[in-house]
Amino acid sequence: MGFALVWLVNAVVTLMIWCIIASAILSWLFAFDVVNPRNRFVGQIAYVLDTVTRPILGPIQRVVPPLGGIDITPIIALLALQFLSVLFNRTVAPMLIMSLG
């Protein structure tokens, strides 16, 4: 049970990291007019990515303003998620595995 819980937490963190990266790349594609945001399929992808990443990026965006028009909150969020993942895997995961088996 403990291994499954650790795997689930790591999978969710990895999925969030990839969603943040995809959201950032898609926003660049919108900014440089490579992709049309009015395209229904692209708009749905952007909506889903925004819905998934907003709980993480929103609070950071309220604290960190854009620097010279560049939003660095995805970088901060990625670093924070990586830090929390390492912290979880080194401290909490071994205790979960030992206690839940």
CSV table of N, CA and C in Angstrom, one decimal:
chain,number,residue,atom,x,y,z
A,1,MET,N,0.8,-1.2,0.0
A,1,MET,CA,0.0,0.0,0.0
A,1,MET,C,0.9,1.3,0.0
A,2,GLY,N,2.0,1.2,0.8
A,2,GLY,CA,2.8,2.4,0.8
A,2,GLY,C,3.5,2.7,-0.5
A,3,PHE,N,3.9,1.6,-1.2
A,3,PHE,CA,4.5,1.9,-2.5
A,3,PHE,C,3.6,2.5,-3.5
A,4,ALA,N,2.3,2.1,-3.4
A,4,ALA,CA,1.3,2.6,-4.3
A,4,ALA,C,1.0,4.1,-4.1
A,5,LEU,N,1.0,4.4,-2.8
A,5,LEU,CA,0.8,5.8,-2.4
A,5,LEU,C,1.9,6.7,-2.9
A,6,VAL,N,3.1,6.2,-2.7
A,6,VAL,CA,4.3,7.0,-3.1
A,6,VAL,C,4.3,7.1,-4.6
A,7,TRP,N,4.0,6.0,-5.3
A,7,TRP,CA,3.9,6.1,-6.8
A,7,TRP,C,2.9,7.1,-7.2
A,8,LEU,N,1.7,7.1,-6.6
A,8,LEU,CA,0.6,8.1,-6.9
A,8,LEU,C,1.1,9.5,-6.8
A,9,VAL,N,1.7,9.8,-5.6
A,9,VAL,CA,2.1,11.2,-5.4
A,9,VAL,C,3.2,11.6,-6.4
A,10,ASN,N,4.1,10.7,-6.7
A,10,ASN,CA,5.2,11.0,-7.7
A,10,ASN,C,4.5,11.2,-9.1
A,11,ALA,N,3.5,10.4,-9.4
A,11,ALA,CA,2.9,10.5,-10.8
A,11,ALA,C,2.1,11.8,-10.9
A,12,VAL,N,1.5,12.2,-9.8
A,12,VAL,CA,0.7,13.5,-9.9
A,12,VAL,C,1.7,14.7,-10.0
A,13,VAL,N,2.8,14.6,-9.3
A,13,VAL,CA,3.8,15.7,-9.4
A,13,VAL,C,4.4,15.8,-10.8
A,14,THR,N,4.7,14.6,-11.3
A,14,THR,CA,5.2,14.6,-12.7
A,14,THR,C,4.2,15.1,-13.7
A,15,LEU,N,3.0,14.7,-13.5
A,15,LEU,CA,1.9,15.2,-14.4
A,15,LEU,C,1.8,16.7,-14.3
A,16,MET,N,1.8,17.3,-13.1
A,16,MET,CA,1.8,18.7,-13.0
A,16,MET,C,2.9,19.4,-13.6
A,17,ILE,N,4.1,18.8,-13.5
A,17,ILE,CA,5.3,19.4,-14.1
A,17,ILE,C,5.1,19.5,-15.6
A,18,TRP,N,4.7,18.4,-16.2
A,18,TRP,CA,4.5,18.4,-17.7
A,18,TRP,C,3.3,19.3,-18.1
A,19,CYS,N,2.3,19.5,-17.3
A,19,CYS,CA,1.2,20.4,-17.6
A,19,CYS,C,1.7,21.8,-17.6
A,20,ILE,N,2.5,22.2,-16.6
A,20,ILE,CA,3.1,23.5,-16.6
A,20,ILE,C,4.0,23.8,-17.8
A,21,ILE,N,4.8,22.8,-18.1
A,21,ILE,CA,5.7,23.0,-19.3
A,21,ILE,C,4.8,23.2,-20.6
A,22,ALA,N,3.8,22.3,-20.7
A,22,ALA,CA,3.0,22.4,-21.9
A,22,ALA,C,2.2,23.8,-22.0
A,23,SER,N,1.8,24.2,-20.8
A,23,SER,CA,1.0,25.5,-20.7
A,23,SER,C,1.9,26.7,-21.1
A,24,ALA,N,3.2,26.6,-20.6
A,24,ALA,CA,4.1,27.7,-21.0
A,24,ALA,C,4.4,27.7,-22.4
A,25,ILE,N,4.7,26.5,-23.0
A,25,ILE,CA,5.0,26.5,-24.4
A,25,ILE,C,3.8,26.9,-25.3
A,26,LEU,N,2.6,26.5,-24.9
A,26,LEU,CA,1.4,27.0,-25.6
A,26,LEU,C,1.2,28.5,-25.5
A,27,SER,N,1.5,29.1,-24.4
A,27,SER,CA,1.4,30.5,-24.2
A,27,SER,C,2.4,31.2,-25.1
A,28,TRP,N,3.6,30.7,-25.3
A,28,TRP,CA,4.6,31.2,-26.2
A,28,TRP,C,4.1,31.1,-27.7
A,29,LEU,N,3.5,30.0,-28.0
A,29,LEU,CA,2.9,29.8,-29.4
A,29,LEU,C,1.8,30.8,-29.6
A,30,PHE,N,1.0,31.1,-28.6
A,30,PHE,CA,0.0,32.1,-28.8
A,30,PHE,C,0.6,33.5,-29.0
A,31,ALA,N,1.6,33.8,-28.2
A,31,ALA,CA,2.2,35.1,-28.2
A,31,ALA,C,2.9,35.4,-29.6
A,32,PHE,N,3.5,34.4,-30.2
A,32,PHE,CA,4.2,34.6,-31.4
A,32,PHE,C,3.3,34.2,-32.6
A,33,ASP,N,2.0,34.1,-32.4
A,33,ASP,CA,1.0,33.8,-33.5
A,33,ASP,C,1.4,32.5,-34.3
A,34,VAL,N,1.9,31.6,-33.7
A,34,VAL,CA,2.2,30.3,-34.3
A,34,VAL,C,1.0,29.4,-34.3
A,35,VAL,N,0.2,29.5,-33.3
A,35,VAL,CA,-1.0,28.8,-33.1
A,35,VAL,C,-2.2,29.8,-32.9
A,36,ASN,N,-3.3,29.5,-33.6
A,36,ASN,CA,-4.5,30.3,-33.5
A,36,ASN,C,-5.3,29.9,-32.2
A,37,PRO,N,-5.4,30.8,-31.2
A,37,PRO,CA,-6.2,30.5,-30.0
A,37,PRO,C,-7.7,30.3,-30.3
A,38,ARG,N,-8.2,30.8,-31.4
A,38,ARG,CA,-9.6,30.7,-31.7
A,38,ARG,C,-9.9,29.3,-32.3
A,39,ASN,N,-8.9,28.5,-32.6
A,39,ASN,CA,-9.2,27.2,-33.0
A,39,ASN,C,-9.8,26.4,-31.9
A,40,ARG,N,-10.9,25.7,-32.2
A,40,ARG,CA,-11.6,25.0,-31.1
A,40,ARG,C,-10.8,24.0,-30.4
A,41,PHE,N,-10.1,23.2,-31.1
A,41,PHE,CA,-9.2,22.1,-30.4
A,41,PHE,C,-8.1,22.7,-29.6
A,42,VAL,N,-7.4,23.7,-30.1
A,42,VAL,CA,-6.4,24.4,-29.4
A,42,VAL,C,-6.9,25.1,-28.2
A,43,GLY,N,-8.1,25.7,-28.4
A,43,GLY,CA,-8.7,26.4,-27.3
A,43,GLY,C,-9.1,25.5,-26.1
A,44,GLN,N,-9.6,24.3,-26.5
A,44,GLN,CA,-9.9,23.3,-25.4
A,44,GLN,C,-8.6,22.9,-24.7
A,45,ILE,N,-7.6,22.6,-25.4
A,45,ILE,CA,-6.3,22.2,-24.8
A,45,ILE,C,-5.8,23.3,-23.8
A,46,ALA,N,-5.9,24.6,-24.3
A,46,ALA,CA,-5.5,25.7,-23.5
A,46,ALA,C,-6.3,25.8,-22.2
A,47,TYR,N,-7.6,25.6,-22.4
A,47,TYR,CA,-8.5,25.7,-21.2
A,47,TYR,C,-8.2,24.6,-20.2
A,48,VAL,N,-8.0,23.4,-20.7
A,48,VAL,CA,-7.7,22.3,-19.7
A,48,VAL,C,-6.4,22.5,-19.0
A,49,LEU,N,-5.4,23.0,-19.8
A,49,LEU,CA,-4.1,23.2,-19.2
A,49,LEU,C,-4.2,24.4,-18.2
A,50,ASP,N,-4.9,25.4,-18.5
A,50,ASP,CA,-5.1,26.5,-17.6
A,50,ASP,C,-5.8,26.1,-16.3
A,51,THR,N,-6.9,25.3,-16.5
A,51,THR,CA,-7.6,24.8,-15.3
A,51,THR,C,-6.8,23.9,-14.4
A,52,VAL,N,-5.9,23.1,-15.0
A,52,VAL,CA,-5.0,22.2,-14.2
A,52,VAL,C,-3.9,23.0,-13.5
A,53,THR,N,-3.3,24.0,-14.2
A,53,THR,CA,-2.2,24.7,-13.6
A,53,THR,C,-2.5,25.9,-12.8
A,54,ARG,N,-3.7,26.4,-13.0
A,54,ARG,CA,-4.1,27.7,-12.3
A,54,ARG,C,-4.0,27.6,-10.7
A,55,PRO,N,-4.3,26.4,-10.1
A,55,PRO,CA,-4.1,26.4,-8.6
A,55,PRO,C,-2.7,26.5,-8.2
A,56,ILE,N,-1.8,26.1,-9.0
A,56,ILE,CA,-0.3,26.3,-8.6
A,56,ILE,C,0.2,27.6,-9.1
A,57,LEU,N,-0.1,28.0,-10.3
A,57,LEU,CA,0.5,29.3,-10.8
A,57,LEU,C,-0.2,30.5,-10.3
A,58,GLY,N,-1.5,30.5,-10.0
A,58,GLY,CA,-2.2,31.6,-9.6
A,58,GLY,C,-1.7,32.3,-8.3
A,59,PRO,N,-1.4,31.6,-7.3
A,59,PRO,CA,-0.9,32.2,-6.1
A,59,PRO,C,0.5,32.8,-6.3
A,60,ILE,N,1.3,32.1,-7.1
A,60,ILE,CA,2.7,32.6,-7.4
A,60,ILE,C,2.6,33.9,-8.2
A,61,GLN,N,1.6,34.0,-9.1
A,61,GLN,CA,1.5,35.1,-10.0
A,61,GLN,C,1.0,36.4,-9.2
A,62,ARG,N,0.3,36.1,-8.1
A,62,ARG,CA,-0.1,37.2,-7.2
A,62,ARG,C,1.0,37.8,-6.5
A,63,VAL,N,2.1,37.0,-6.2
A,63,VAL,CA,3.2,37.5,-5.4
A,63,VAL,C,4.3,38.0,-6.3
A,64,VAL,N,4.6,37.3,-7.4
A,64,VAL,CA,5.7,37.6,-8.3
A,64,VAL,C,5.2,38.3,-9.5
A,65,PRO,N,5.5,39.6,-9.7
A,65,PRO,CA,5.1,40.3,-10.9
A,65,PRO,C,5.9,39.9,-12.1
A,66,PRO,N,5.4,40.1,-13.3
A,66,PRO,CA,6.2,39.8,-14.5
A,66,PRO,C,7.4,40.7,-14.6
A,67,LEU,N,8.5,40.1,-15.0
A,67,LEU,CA,9.8,40.8,-15.1
A,67,LEU,C,10.0,41.2,-16.5
A,68,GLY,N,9.8,42.5,-16.8
A,68,GLY,CA,10.0,43.0,-18.2
A,68,GLY,C,9.1,42.4,-19.2
A,69,GLY,N,7.8,42.0,-18.7
A,69,GLY,CA,6.9,41.4,-19.6
A,69,GLY,C,7.0,39.9,-19.7
A,70,ILE,N,7.9,39.3,-19.0
A,70,ILE,CA,8.1,37.9,-19.0
A,70,ILE,C,7.6,37.3,-17.7
A,71,ASP,N,6.7,36.3,-17.8
A,71,ASP,CA,6.2,35.7,-16.6
A,71,ASP,C,7.1,34.5,-16.2
A,72,ILE,N,7.7,34.7,-15.1
A,72,ILE,CA,8.7,33.6,-14.6
A,72,ILE,C,8.0,32.7,-13.6
A,73,THR,N,6.7,32.8,-13.4
A,73,THR,CA,6.1,31.9,-12.4
A,73,THR,C,6.1,30.4,-12.8
A,74,PRO,N,6.1,30.1,-14.1
A,74,PRO,CA,6.2,28.6,-14.4
A,74,PRO,C,7.6,28.1,-13.9
A,75,ILE,N,8.6,28.9,-14.0
A,75,ILE,CA,10.0,28.4,-13.6
A,75,ILE,C,10.0,28.3,-12.1
A,76,ILE,N,9.4,29.2,-11.4
A,76,ILE,CA,9.3,29.1,-9.9
A,76,ILE,C,8.5,27.9,-9.5
A,77,ALA,N,7.4,27.7,-10.2
A,77,ALA,CA,6.5,26.5,-9.8
A,77,ALA,C,7.2,25.2,-10.1
A,78,LEU,N,8.0,25.1,-11.2
A,78,LEU,CA,8.7,23.9,-11.5
A,78,LEU,C,9.8,23.6,-10.5
A,79,LEU,N,10.5,24.7,-10.1
A,79,LEU,CA,11.5,24.5,-9.0
A,79,LEU,C,10.9,24.1,-7.7
A,80,ALA,N,9.8,24.7,-7.4
A,80,ALA,CA,9.1,24.3,-6.1
A,80,ALA,C,8.6,22.9,-6.2
A,81,LEU,N,8.0,22.5,-7.3
A,81,LEU,CA,7.5,21.1,-7.4
A,81,LEU,C,8.7,20.1,-7.3
A,82,GLN,N,9.8,20.4,-8.0
A,82,GLN,CA,11.0,19.5,-7.9
A,82,GLN,C,11.5,19.4,-6.5
A,83,PHE,N,11.5,20.6,-5.8
A,83,PHE,CA,12.0,20.6,-4.4
A,83,PHE,C,11.1,19.7,-3.5
A,84,LEU,N,9.8,19.9,-3.7
A,84,LEU,CA,8.8,19.2,-2.9
A,84,LEU,C,8.9,17.7,-3.2
A,85,SER,N,9.1,17.4,-4.4
A,85,SER,CA,9.2,16.0,-4.8
A,85,SER,C,10.4,15.3,-4.2
A,86,VAL,N,11.6,16.0,-4.2
A,86,VAL,CA,12.8,15.4,-3.5
A,86,VAL,C,12.5,15.3,-2.0
A,87,LEU,N,12.0,16.4,-1.4
A,87,LEU,CA,11.7,16.4,0.0
A,87,LEU,C,10.8,15.2,0.4
A,88,PHE,N,9.7,15.0,-0.4
A,88,PHE,CA,8.8,13.9,-0.2
A,88,PHE,C,9.5,12.6,-0.3
A,89,ASN,N,10.2,12.4,-1.3
A,89,ASN,CA,10.9,11.1,-1.6
A,89,ASN,C,12.0,10.7,-0.6
A,90,ARG,N,12.6,11.8,0.0
A,90,ARG,CA,13.6,11.5,1.0
A,90,ARG,C,13.2,11.4,2.4
A,91,THR,N,12.0,12.1,2.7
A,91,THR,CA,11.6,12.1,4.1
A,91,THR,C,10.3,11.3,4.4
A,92,VAL,N,9.2,11.7,3.6
A,92,VAL,CA,7.9,11.1,3.9
A,92,VAL,C,7.8,9.7,3.3
A,93,ALA,N,8.3,9.5,2.1
A,93,ALA,CA,8.1,8.3,1.4
A,93,ALA,C,8.6,7.1,2.2
A,94,PRO,N,9.8,7.2,2.7
A,94,PRO,CA,10.3,6.0,3.5
A,94,PRO,C,9.4,5.7,4.7
A,95,MET,N,8.9,6.7,5.4
A,95,MET,CA,8.1,6.5,6.5
A,95,MET,C,6.7,5.9,6.1
A,96,LEU,N,6.2,6.3,4.9
A,96,LEU,CA,5.0,5.7,4.4
A,96,LEU,C,5.2,4.2,4.1
A,97,ILE,N,6.3,3.9,3.4
A,97,ILE,CA,6.5,2.6,3.1
A,97,ILE,C,6.7,1.7,4.3
A,98,MET,N,7.4,2.2,5.3
A,98,MET,CA,7.6,1.4,6.5
A,98,MET,C,6.3,1.2,7.3
A,99,SER,N,5.5,2.2,7.4
A,99,SER,CA,4.3,2.1,8.2
A,99,SER,C,3.2,1.3,7.5
A,100,LEU,N,3.0,1.6,6.1
A,100,LEU,CA,1.9,1.0,5.4
A,100,LEU,C,2.3,-0.3,4.7
A,101,GLY,N,3.6,-0.5,4.6
A,101,GLY,CA,4.1,-1.8,4.0
A,101,GLY,C,4.0,-1.8,2.6
